[in-house]
Amino acid sequence: MVSAPPELALVPLLEIALAPLGIFEELPGAYDFITSNWSQFLHHLWTHIKLVLVSELLAILVAVPLGIAATRFPRAKPTIKGFGNTAQTIPTLAIIFLMLPVTGIGFVTAVAGLFVYALLPILTNTIAGIEDVEDGVVEAARGMGMTDTEVLRKIELPKAIPVIFAGIRTSSVIGVGTAYLAFFVGGGGLGTWVLQGIKLYNMEMAIAGAVPGALLAITLDSGFALLERYLGGDAQQSDDLVSA
Amino acid sequence: MIEFDNVTKQYDDGTVAIEDISFEVEEGTTTVLVGPSGCGKTTTMKLVNRLIEPTEGTVYFEGTDIEQKDEIELRRDVGYVIQEIGLFDHMTVRENVATVPKLKGWDDDRIRERVRELLELMDLPVEEYGDQHPTELSGGQRQRVGVARALAADPDVMLMDEPFGALDPITRAELQDEFLDIQAELDVTILFVTHSVEEALKMGDRIAIFDVGELVQYDTPQNVLENPKNDFVRDFIGQDRELKKLQVTPVRKVMYETNGERLPDVDPVAPSDTAQIALSRLLETDAGRLPVARDGEVVGVVEEADLRGTSDPTRGSI
C-alpha cells in the first residue's frame, strides 16, 4: 500500500482544527459583504484607524516625556511606574464606562479608554530604553562635556529609540484589538460589524469586521517600523524586542 | 599643571575612597595612577574633570581651583578616554571623533579637517573608516577611535581610565607603543589610570601607587623599582622586580664605551633599547657581551654584569 505524502496528510488535520472557526468557509462571503457595503466599510475602517492613531499619538505624547521624567527624577519613578501599571490593570471597558458621564457617548470616550490602555507599554519601554544605556557611555558623554540635555538628546534617546519603538508598536497592535470595544460607547469602528454580526448570528458580517482588523494591526506595525528606520533607529532590533 | 592638595573623597554611604591625597602632575608628563581595584585611583582621576567632587581639599588646574571653573567648559578642555565601552555605537566613527569639536561649536570645515588628521594619525583613514560604526571595528581599532576622540579638540590635559584594559596583550602592547610615539609629538599632560604595574612602568614618567584610599609612593619608575617605599609597594611590583628594572632602563644607561677591544660578532642592540632586550639577547647568544650600535656604528658594549648592576649609580652613563 502506498501511503500519502506527509504534506497531504496534514490537510485534513488542518481542516479539522479550523472547522470550528469556520473562517475559511466564511471568507468569500465576508468578502462579498465588504464589497457590497463598501462605503460603510470604509467608514468603519477609517474610524477604527482614527481611534487607534489618535489614542496612540496622545499616549506617545504623554508616556515618552513621563518616561524621561522618571529617569531624571529617581524619586518620582515609583509613582510614575505605579501610574502606568494601574492604568493597565483597569479593564478598558471599565475605563470607557467610567468616562461615559464625563465625555458622553462617542469617539472621544473611546479614544480616552484606548489612550489609558496604550500608555503602559510605551512608558515602561521608554524608562527601560533609557536606563539600559550603558553607564560607561553616559559617563564618557558627561566626561566629554555634554550637558544633561545634550546627553539625553544625543546619547540616551537615540540609543533608546529601538526600545521605545518596540513599546509603541506593541501598544498600537494592542490598540487595534481593543478599539473593537469602542462600539459599546458609540465610538464606531470595525467593532460595529463584529458585535452586530455576533448578535445577529451573521458570521459573514462579523468576519468582514474582524479580518481587516488583523491586516490593520500588521500594517500599523510595519508603518511604525518604517518611521523608526526613518528616525535612524534599527528596526530589526525592535523587531526582535517586539517578538520577544 | 594639576595639583591635588589634601584631597579627601567620602561617598554618601560613608566609604572613604581617598584620604588626604596631595601630589602634583607636571606639565607635559605622563603620570600613572596605579593600584589594586578599589584603591581610589579612578576616583582621583575623575576629580580632575569634576565627574566627582572632593569632600575636602582642593584640586588646582594651572593654579586655579577647579571649583571656580565652569564644569562643562572644563570637561571640553580635558580629553577623556575610557575603555572601548565609552564609544557611541549609534554614531559613526567620524561623528564620534567630532563630538567635542561640535560641542565647542567649531565650524564644519575645521571639524572635517581635524577628524581627517586624527584618523590618519591613528591609522584609520577617514575614507575607509569614517562612516563605519564602532561595532564594525576590532577592539584595537575601537580604542584608537577613543584616543582620537579624546584628542579631537586639542586638549592640554588627557585623562585615560584603563584605556587599553580590555585588549588582548599583543594589541595592548602595540597601542601602548603607538601612544608613546604620538604623545612624544603632542606635548600633552596625561593622567593615566591602570591596575597593571607593567603598564604603569612602561607608560609613566611618574607613578603614583595607591593602596586603599591612600597614596603610598609618588616617584619615577626607576625610583619606585629601586627604592620601594614599603612592603605594599614591594609586593605590588612583584617578585620580578629586577626584570622590571631592566624593562625601564635604557641600554645607554648601563653600557660603557668601547676601547677598541674585539667584540663578539652578534647583532648589536641600540642605546635606546631596554636593558631587558639586551639581557634577552645575551641569553640567546651566549656571547657574554653585546655591542651597542647607533646607526650602524658601534658606540659601546654591554655585559651581563652591567645589567646586574642597573641600580649601581657609579656605573658611568654616556
Coordinates of C-alpha atoms in Angstrom, one line a residue:
Chain A
M1 CA 0.0 0.0 0.0
V2 CA 1.3 3.4 -0.9
S3 CA 0.9 5.9 1.8
A4 CA 0.1 9.6 1.0
P5 CA 2.9 12.1 1.2
P6 CA 3.0 13.7 4.6
E7 CA 2.1 17.2 3.5
L8 CA -1.2 15.8 2.0
A9 CA -1.9 14.0 5.3
L10 CA -1.8 17.4 7.0
V11 CA -4.6 18.9 5.0
P12 CA -7.5 17.1 6.7
L13 CA -5.8 17.7 10.1
L14 CA -5.8 21.5 9.4
E15 CA -9.4 21.3 8.2
I16 CA -10.4 19.6 11.4
A17 CA -8.5 22.1 13.5
L18 CA -10.0 25.1 11.8
A19 CA -13.5 23.8 11.3
P20 CA -15.0 25.3 14.5
L21 CA -13.8 28.7 13.4
G22 CA -15.5 28.4 10.1
I23 CA -13.3 31.2 9.0
F24 CA -12.2 29.7 5.7
E25 CA -15.7 28.8 4.6
E26 CA -17.0 32.2 5.5
L27 CA -14.2 34.3 3.9
P28 CA -15.7 34.5 0.4
G29 CA -19.0 35.5 2.0
A30 CA -17.3 38.1 4.1
Y31 CA -15.5 39.5 1.0
D32 CA -18.8 39.8 -0.7
F33 CA -20.3 41.5 2.3
I34 CA -17.4 44.1 2.3
T35 CA -17.7 44.8 -1.4
S36 CA -21.5 45.2 -1.3
N37 CA -21.2 47.5 1.7
W38 CA -18.1 49.3 0.5
S39 CA -18.7 52.9 1.7
Q40 CA -19.9 51.7 5.1
F41 CA -16.8 49.5 5.3
L42 CA -14.5 52.4 4.5
H43 CA -16.3 54.5 7.2
H44 CA -15.8 51.8 9.9
L45 CA -12.2 51.2 8.9
W46 CA -11.4 54.9 8.9
T47 CA -13.0 55.4 12.3
H48 CA -11.0 52.4 13.6
I49 CA -7.8 53.8 12.3
K50 CA -8.6 57.2 13.7
L51 CA -9.4 55.7 17.1
V52 CA -6.0 53.9 17.2
L53 CA -3.9 56.6 15.8
V54 CA -5.3 59.4 17.9
S55 CA -5.1 57.5 21.1
E56 CA -1.7 56.2 20.2
L57 CA -0.4 59.7 19.4
L58 CA -1.7 61.1 22.7
A59 CA -0.2 58.1 24.6
I60 CA 3.2 58.8 23.0
L61 CA 3.0 62.5 23.8
V62 CA 2.3 61.7 27.4
A63 CA 4.2 58.4 28.0
V64 CA 7.5 59.4 26.4
P65 CA 8.0 62.6 28.4
L66 CA 6.7 60.9 31.5
G67 CA 9.2 58.0 31.0
I68 CA 12.0 60.5 30.5
A69 CA 11.0 62.3 33.7
A70 CA 11.0 59.0 35.6
T71 CA 14.7 58.6 34.6
R72 CA 15.6 62.2 35.5
F73 CA 13.9 62.2 38.9
P74 CA 14.5 58.8 40.6
R75 CA 12.2 59.7 43.4
A76 CA 9.2 60.2 41.1
K77 CA 9.9 56.9 39.3
P78 CA 7.9 54.6 41.5
T79 CA 4.9 56.9 41.3
I80 CA 5.1 57.1 37.5
K81 CA 5.6 53.4 37.1
G82 CA 2.7 52.8 39.5
F83 CA 0.5 55.1 37.5
G84 CA 1.3 53.2 34.3
N85 CA 0.7 49.8 35.9
T86 CA -2.6 50.9 37.4
A87 CA -3.7 52.2 34.1
Q88 CA -3.0 48.8 32.6
T89 CA -4.9 46.8 35.2
I90 CA -8.2 48.6 34.8
P91 CA -10.1 46.8 32.1
T92 CA -10.6 49.0 29.0
L93 CA -14.4 48.6 29.3
A94 CA -14.4 49.8 32.8
I95 CA -12.4 52.9 31.8
I96 CA -14.8 53.5 28.9
F97 CA -17.8 53.3 31.1
L98 CA -16.1 55.5 33.8
M99 CA -15.6 58.1 31.1
L100 CA -19.1 58.0 29.9
P101 CA -20.6 60.5 32.4
V102 CA -17.7 62.9 31.6
T103 CA -17.4 62.8 27.8
G104 CA -20.7 61.2 26.9
I105 CA -21.2 58.7 24.1
G106 CA -19.0 58.7 21.1
F107 CA -15.5 59.0 19.7
V108 CA -13.9 61.0 22.5
T109 CA -14.8 58.5 25.2
A110 CA -13.5 55.6 23.1
V111 CA -10.2 57.4 22.5
A112 CA -9.9 58.2 26.2
G113 CA -10.2 54.5 27.0
L114 CA -7.7 53.4 24.4
F115 CA -5.3 56.1 25.4
V116 CA -5.1 55.0 29.0
Y117 CA -4.6 51.4 27.8
A118 CA -1.9 52.4 25.4
L119 CA 0.2 54.2 28.0
L120 CA 2.0 51.4 29.8
P121 CA 3.9 49.7 27.1
I122 CA 5.3 53.0 25.9
L123 CA 6.0 54.2 29.4
T124 CA 7.8 51.1 30.5
N125 CA 9.8 50.8 27.4
T126 CA 10.9 54.5 27.5
I127 CA 12.2 54.0 31.0
A128 CA 13.8 50.7 30.2
G129 CA 15.4 52.0 27.0
I130 CA 17.0 55.0 28.7
E131 CA 18.1 53.0 31.7
D132 CA 19.6 50.3 29.5
V133 CA 22.1 52.8 28.0
E134 CA 25.4 51.6 29.4
D135 CA 26.8 53.7 32.3
G136 CA 30.2 53.9 30.6
V137 CA 28.7 55.6 27.6
V138 CA 26.8 58.1 29.7
E139 CA 29.8 58.8 31.8
A140 CA 32.0 59.2 28.7
A141 CA 29.5 61.7 27.3
R142 CA 29.4 63.7 30.6
G143 CA 33.2 63.5 30.9
M144 CA 33.5 65.0 27.4
G145 CA 31.5 68.0 28.4
M146 CA 27.9 67.3 27.4
T147 CA 25.2 69.0 29.4
D148 CA 22.4 66.8 30.9
T149 CA 20.1 67.9 28.0
E150 CA 22.8 67.0 25.4
V151 CA 23.4 63.6 27.0
L152 CA 19.6 62.9 26.7
R153 CA 19.3 64.3 23.2
K154 CA 22.5 62.9 21.6
I155 CA 23.1 59.7 23.6
E156 CA 20.2 58.4 25.7
L157 CA 17.2 59.0 23.4
P158 CA 19.0 57.8 20.1
K159 CA 20.1 54.7 21.9
A160 CA 16.7 54.1 23.4
I161 CA 14.8 54.6 20.2
P162 CA 14.6 50.9 19.3
V163 CA 13.2 50.0 22.7
I164 CA 10.8 52.9 22.8
F165 CA 9.5 52.0 19.3
A166 CA 9.1 48.4 20.4
G167 CA 6.7 49.8 23.0
I168 CA 4.9 51.9 20.5
R169 CA 4.5 49.0 18.2
T170 CA 3.2 46.7 20.9
S171 CA 0.9 49.3 22.1
S172 CA -0.6 50.1 18.7
V173 CA -1.2 46.4 17.9
I174 CA -3.0 46.0 21.2
G175 CA -4.8 49.2 20.4
V176 CA -6.2 47.8 17.1
G177 CA -7.7 44.9 19.1
T178 CA -9.0 47.0 21.9
A179 CA -10.6 49.5 19.5
Y180 CA -13.3 46.9 18.7
L181 CA -14.8 47.7 22.1
A182 CA -15.4 51.3 21.0
F183 CA -18.7 50.2 19.6
F184 CA -20.1 49.8 23.2
V185 CA -19.9 53.6 23.7
G186 CA -20.8 54.6 20.2
G187 CA -17.3 55.1 19.1
G188 CA -17.8 53.2 15.9
G189 CA -15.0 51.3 14.1
L190 CA -14.8 47.8 12.8
G191 CA -16.3 46.6 16.1
T192 CA -19.7 47.7 14.8
W193 CA -19.8 44.8 12.3
V194 CA -18.2 42.3 14.6
L195 CA -20.5 42.8 17.5
Q196 CA -23.7 43.3 15.4
G197 CA -22.7 40.2 13.4
I198 CA -22.4 38.2 16.6
K199 CA -25.7 39.5 17.9
L200 CA -27.5 38.7 14.6
Y201 CA -25.6 35.5 14.2
N202 CA -24.4 36.9 10.8
M203 CA -20.9 35.3 10.5
E204 CA -20.1 37.0 7.2
M205 CA -20.6 40.4 8.8
A206 CA -18.6 39.5 11.9
I207 CA -15.7 38.2 9.8
A208 CA -15.9 41.2 7.5
G209 CA -15.2 43.3 10.6
A210 CA -12.6 41.0 12.1
V211 CA -10.2 40.2 9.3
P212 CA -9.4 43.8 8.2
G213 CA -8.5 44.5 11.9
A214 CA -5.8 41.8 11.7
L215 CA -4.5 43.3 8.5
L216 CA -4.6 46.8 10.0
A217 CA -2.5 45.6 13.0
I218 CA 0.2 44.2 10.7
T219 CA 0.1 47.4 8.6
L220 CA 0.4 49.7 11.5
D221 CA 3.3 47.7 13.0
S222 CA 5.2 47.9 9.7
G223 CA 4.4 51.6 9.4
F224 CA 5.9 52.3 12.8
A225 CA 8.9 50.2 11.8
L226 CA 9.4 52.3 8.7
L227 CA 9.0 55.5 10.8
E228 CA 11.7 54.2 13.2
R229 CA 14.1 53.5 10.4
Y230 CA 13.5 57.0 9.1
L231 CA 14.4 58.3 12.5
G232 CA 17.7 56.5 12.4
G233 CA 16.8 53.5 14.6
D234 CA 17.4 49.9 13.9
A235 CA 14.0 48.4 13.1
Q236 CA 15.5 44.9 13.1
Q237 CA 16.5 45.4 16.7
S238 CA 13.0 46.4 17.8
D239 CA 11.5 43.6 15.7
D240 CA 13.4 41.3 18.0
L241 CA 12.2 43.2 21.0
V242 CA 8.5 43.1 19.8
S243 CA 8.6 39.3 19.1
A244 CA 10.4 38.8 22.4
Chain B
M1 CA 49.7 71.8 36.0
I2 CA 47.3 69.7 38.1
E3 CA 47.8 69.8 41.8
F4 CA 45.9 67.7 44.4
D5 CA 46.0 69.5 47.7
N6 CA 45.0 67.4 50.8
V7 CA 42.0 65.9 48.9
T8 CA 39.6 63.5 50.6
K9 CA 36.6 61.9 49.0
Q10 CA 34.0 60.3 51.1
Y11 CA 30.9 58.8 49.4
D12 CA 27.4 59.3 50.7
D13 CA 27.3 55.7 52.0
G14 CA 30.4 56.6 54.2
T15 CA 33.0 54.8 52.2
V16 CA 36.2 56.8 52.1
A17 CA 37.5 56.4 48.5
I18 CA 40.7 58.6 49.0
E19 CA 42.0 60.2 52.1
D20 CA 44.2 63.3 52.3
I21 CA 46.0 63.0 49.0
S22 CA 48.5 65.5 47.8
F23 CA 50.6 65.4 44.7
E24 CA 51.3 67.4 41.6
V25 CA 51.2 66.4 38.0
E26 CA 53.8 68.2 36.0
E27 CA 53.1 69.7 32.6
G28 CA 54.0 67.6 29.6
T29 CA 54.5 64.4 31.6
T30 CA 52.5 61.2 31.8
T31 CA 51.6 60.4 35.4
V32 CA 50.2 56.9 36.0
L33 CA 47.9 56.2 38.9
V34 CA 48.2 52.5 39.7
G35 CA 46.9 50.2 42.4
P36 CA 44.6 47.3 43.1
S37 CA 40.8 47.6 42.5
G38 CA 39.0 50.0 44.8
C39 CA 42.2 51.8 45.8
G40 CA 40.8 55.2 44.7
K41 CA 42.9 55.7 41.6
T42 CA 39.9 56.2 39.3
T43 CA 38.2 58.5 41.9
T44 CA 41.3 60.6 42.0
M45 CA 41.3 60.9 38.2
K46 CA 37.6 61.9 38.0
L47 CA 38.2 64.7 40.4
V48 CA 40.1 66.4 37.5
N49 CA 37.1 66.7 35.2
R50 CA 34.7 67.0 38.1
L51 CA 32.8 63.8 37.5
I52 CA 33.5 63.5 41.2
E53 CA 33.7 66.4 43.6
P54 CA 36.0 66.2 46.6
T55 CA 34.6 66.2 50.1
E56 CA 37.7 68.1 51.4
G57 CA 40.7 69.7 49.9
T58 CA 41.3 71.4 46.6
V59 CA 42.3 70.4 43.1
Y60 CA 44.1 73.1 41.1
F61 CA 44.3 73.2 37.3
E62 CA 47.0 75.6 36.1
G63 CA 46.9 77.3 39.5
T64 CA 43.1 77.8 39.6
D65 CA 40.8 75.9 42.0
I66 CA 38.8 73.8 39.6
E67 CA 35.6 74.5 41.6
Q68 CA 35.9 78.0 40.2
K69 CA 35.8 76.8 36.6
D70 CA 32.6 76.0 34.7
E71 CA 32.5 72.2 34.8
I72 CA 31.1 71.9 31.2
E73 CA 33.9 74.2 29.8
L74 CA 36.5 72.3 31.9
R75 CA 35.4 68.9 30.6
R76 CA 35.5 70.1 27.0
D77 CA 39.1 71.3 27.5
V78 CA 40.2 68.0 29.0
G79 CA 40.5 64.9 26.8
Y80 CA 38.8 61.8 28.3
V81 CA 39.4 58.2 27.3
I82 CA 37.8 55.3 29.0
Q83 CA 37.7 51.6 27.9
E84 CA 36.2 51.0 24.5
I85 CA 32.7 50.7 26.0
G86 CA 32.7 54.5 26.1
L87 CA 32.3 54.8 22.4
F88 CA 29.0 55.9 20.9
D89 CA 27.9 52.9 18.9
H90 CA 24.9 54.7 17.4
M91 CA 27.2 57.2 15.7
T92 CA 29.8 56.7 13.0
V93 CA 33.5 56.8 13.7
R94 CA 33.6 60.3 12.2
E95 CA 30.8 61.6 14.4
N96 CA 32.4 60.1 17.5
V97 CA 35.7 61.9 16.9
A98 CA 33.8 65.1 16.0
T99 CA 31.9 65.1 19.3
V100 CA 33.8 67.6 21.4
P101 CA 34.7 70.0 18.5
K102 CA 31.0 70.1 17.7
L103 CA 30.1 70.8 21.4
K104 CA 32.7 73.6 21.2
G105 CA 31.0 75.0 18.1
W106 CA 33.8 74.7 15.7
D107 CA 32.8 75.3 12.1
D108 CA 32.2 72.3 9.8
D109 CA 35.4 72.7 7.7
R110 CA 37.6 72.8 10.7
I111 CA 35.9 69.8 12.2
R112 CA 36.2 67.8 9.0
E113 CA 39.9 68.7 8.6
R114 CA 40.6 67.8 12.3
V115 CA 38.8 64.4 12.1
R116 CA 40.7 63.5 8.9
E117 CA 44.0 64.5 10.5
L118 CA 43.4 62.4 13.7
L119 CA 42.1 59.3 12.0
E120 CA 45.1 59.5 9.7
L121 CA 47.3 59.7 12.8
M122 CA 45.5 56.7 14.3
D123 CA 46.0 54.7 11.1
L124 CA 42.2 54.6 10.4
P125 CA 41.9 56.6 7.1
V126 CA 38.7 58.5 7.1
E127 CA 37.7 57.3 3.6
E128 CA 37.6 53.7 4.8
Y129 CA 36.6 54.0 8.4
G130 CA 34.9 57.4 8.8
D131 CA 31.4 56.2 8.0
Q132 CA 31.6 52.9 9.8
H133 CA 30.1 52.3 13.2
P134 CA 32.3 51.4 16.1
T135 CA 30.7 48.0 16.4
E136 CA 32.2 47.1 13.0
L137 CA 35.7 47.7 14.2
S138 CA 38.1 45.4 16.1
G139 CA 38.9 46.1 19.8
G140 CA 42.2 47.8 18.9
Q141 CA 40.6 50.0 16.3
R142 CA 37.8 51.0 18.7
Q143 CA 40.4 52.0 21.2
R144 CA 42.2 54.1 18.6
V145 CA 38.9 55.8 17.9
G146 CA 38.6 56.5 21.6
V147 CA 42.0 58.1 21.7
A148 CA 41.3 60.1 18.5
R149 CA 38.1 61.4 20.0
A150 CA 39.8 62.5 23.2
L151 CA 42.5 64.3 21.2
A152 CA 40.0 66.0 18.9
A153 CA 39.8 69.4 20.5
D154 CA 43.5 69.7 21.2
P155 CA 43.3 69.3 24.9
D156 CA 46.2 70.3 27.1
V157 CA 45.3 67.5 29.5
M158 CA 44.2 64.0 28.8
L159 CA 42.6 61.6 31.3
M160 CA 42.9 58.0 30.4
D161 CA 41.0 55.5 32.5
E162 CA 42.4 52.0 31.8
P163 CA 42.3 52.8 28.1
F164 CA 43.9 49.6 27.0
G165 CA 42.5 47.3 29.7
A166 CA 40.1 45.4 27.6
L167 CA 42.5 44.5 24.8
D168 CA 44.5 41.3 24.2
P169 CA 48.2 41.5 25.3
I170 CA 49.6 41.9 21.8
T171 CA 47.2 44.6 20.7
R172 CA 47.7 46.3 24.0
A173 CA 51.5 46.4 23.6
E174 CA 51.0 47.7 20.1
L175 CA 48.7 50.5 21.2
Q176 CA 50.9 51.4 24.1
D177 CA 53.9 51.8 21.8
E178 CA 51.9 53.8 19.3
F179 CA 50.6 56.0 22.0
L180 CA 54.1 56.7 23.4
D181 CA 55.1 57.8 19.9
I182 CA 52.1 60.1 19.5
Q183 CA 52.5 61.5 22.9
A184 CA 56.1 62.5 22.3
E185 CA 54.9 64.6 19.4
L186 CA 51.9 66.1 21.2
D187 CA 53.3 67.6 24.4
V188 CA 50.1 66.9 26.3
T189 CA 49.9 66.3 30.0
I190 CA 48.4 62.9 30.7
L191 CA 46.9 61.3 33.8
F192 CA 46.6 57.6 33.2
V193 CA 44.9 55.0 35.4
T194 CA 45.8 51.3 35.3
H195 CA 45.9 48.3 37.6
S196 CA 48.9 46.9 35.8
V197 CA 52.3 47.6 37.1
E198 CA 53.9 46.7 33.8
E199 CA 51.7 49.3 32.0
A200 CA 52.5 51.9 34.7
L201 CA 56.2 51.3 34.3
K202 CA 56.0 51.4 30.6
M203 CA 53.8 54.5 30.1
G204 CA 54.7 56.7 33.1
D205 CA 57.2 59.4 33.6
R206 CA 55.9 59.4 37.2
I207 CA 54.0 56.7 39.0
A208 CA 51.5 57.2 41.9
I209 CA 51.0 54.0 43.7
F210 CA 47.7 53.7 45.6
D211 CA 46.8 51.4 48.5
V212 CA 43.2 51.5 49.7
G213 CA 42.4 55.2 49.7
E214 CA 46.0 56.3 50.2
L215 CA 48.8 57.5 48.0
V216 CA 51.8 55.4 49.1
Q217 CA 54.5 56.4 46.8
Y218 CA 54.9 59.0 44.0
D219 CA 58.0 58.8 42.1
T220 CA 59.7 57.9 38.8
P221 CA 59.5 54.3 37.6
Q222 CA 63.2 53.8 38.3
N223 CA 63.0 55.1 41.8
V224 CA 59.9 53.1 42.6
L225 CA 61.7 50.0 41.5
E226 CA 64.9 50.8 43.2
N227 CA 63.5 52.1 46.4
P228 CA 60.1 50.7 47.1
K229 CA 58.8 52.7 50.0
N230 CA 57.3 49.8 51.9
D231 CA 56.2 46.1 51.7
F232 CA 53.0 47.0 49.9
V233 CA 54.8 48.6 47.1
R234 CA 57.4 45.8 47.0
D235 CA 54.6 43.2 46.8
F236 CA 52.7 45.2 44.3
I237 CA 55.7 45.4 42.0
G238 CA 56.1 41.6 42.3
Q239 CA 59.0 39.2 42.6
D240 CA 60.4 40.0 39.2
R241 CA 61.5 43.5 40.3
E242 CA 64.9 43.1 38.8
L243 CA 63.4 42.2 35.4
K244 CA 61.1 45.2 35.6
K245 CA 64.0 47.4 36.4
L246 CA 65.7 46.2 33.2
Q247 CA 62.5 47.0 31.4
V248 CA 62.5 50.7 32.3
T249 CA 66.3 51.1 31.9
P250 CA 67.7 52.0 28.5
V251 CA 70.8 50.3 27.4
R252 CA 72.6 53.7 27.1
K253 CA 72.5 53.9 30.9
V254 CA 74.3 50.6 31.5
M255 CA 76.7 50.3 28.6
Y256 CA 80.3 51.5 28.8
E257 CA 82.4 53.0 26.0
T258 CA 84.3 50.5 23.9
N259 CA 88.1 50.9 23.9
G260 CA 88.7 49.2 20.6
E261 CA 88.5 45.7 22.1
R262 CA 87.3 42.9 19.9
L263 CA 83.5 42.4 20.2
P264 CA 81.6 39.2 19.6
D265 CA 80.0 39.0 16.1
V266 CA 76.4 39.2 17.2
D267 CA 73.5 41.6 16.3
P268 CA 74.0 44.8 18.3
V269 CA 71.4 46.4 20.5
A270 CA 70.6 50.1 20.2
P271 CA 71.3 52.6 23.1
S272 CA 67.5 53.3 23.2
D273 CA 66.6 49.6 23.6
T274 CA 65.7 48.5 27.1
A275 CA 68.1 46.6 29.2
Q276 CA 65.6 43.8 29.2
I277 CA 66.1 43.4 25.4
A278 CA 69.8 43.4 25.9
L279 CA 69.5 40.6 28.6
S280 CA 67.3 38.6 26.4
R281 CA 69.8 38.9 23.5
L282 CA 72.6 37.9 25.9
L283 CA 70.7 34.8 27.0
E284 CA 70.1 34.0 23.3
T285 CA 73.6 34.4 22.0
D286 CA 75.6 33.1 24.9
A287 CA 78.2 35.6 24.0
G288 CA 78.7 37.2 27.4
R289 CA 78.8 40.7 26.0
L290 CA 77.0 42.7 23.3
P291 CA 78.0 45.5 21.0
V292 CA 75.8 48.6 21.2
A293 CA 75.4 50.4 17.9
R294 CA 73.7 53.6 16.9
D295 CA 73.1 54.0 13.2
G296 CA 75.3 51.1 12.3
E297 CA 78.3 52.5 14.3
V298 CA 79.4 50.7 17.4
V299 CA 79.3 53.1 20.4
G300 CA 79.7 50.8 23.3
V301 CA 79.4 47.4 24.9
V302 CA 77.2 45.9 27.5
E303 CA 78.0 42.9 29.6
E304 CA 75.9 40.7 31.8
A305 CA 77.4 42.2 34.9
D306 CA 76.4 45.7 33.7
L307 CA 72.8 44.5 33.6
R308 CA 73.0 43.1 37.1
G309 CA 74.2 46.5 38.2
T310 CA 71.4 48.6 36.7
S311 CA 70.8 50.2 40.1
D312 CA 74.5 51.0 40.6
P313 CA 74.9 54.8 40.3
T314 CA 78.7 54.6 40.0
R315 CA 78.3 53.0 36.5
G316 CA 79.0 55.7 34.1
S317 CA 76.4 56.6 31.5
I318 CA 77.2 58.2 28.2

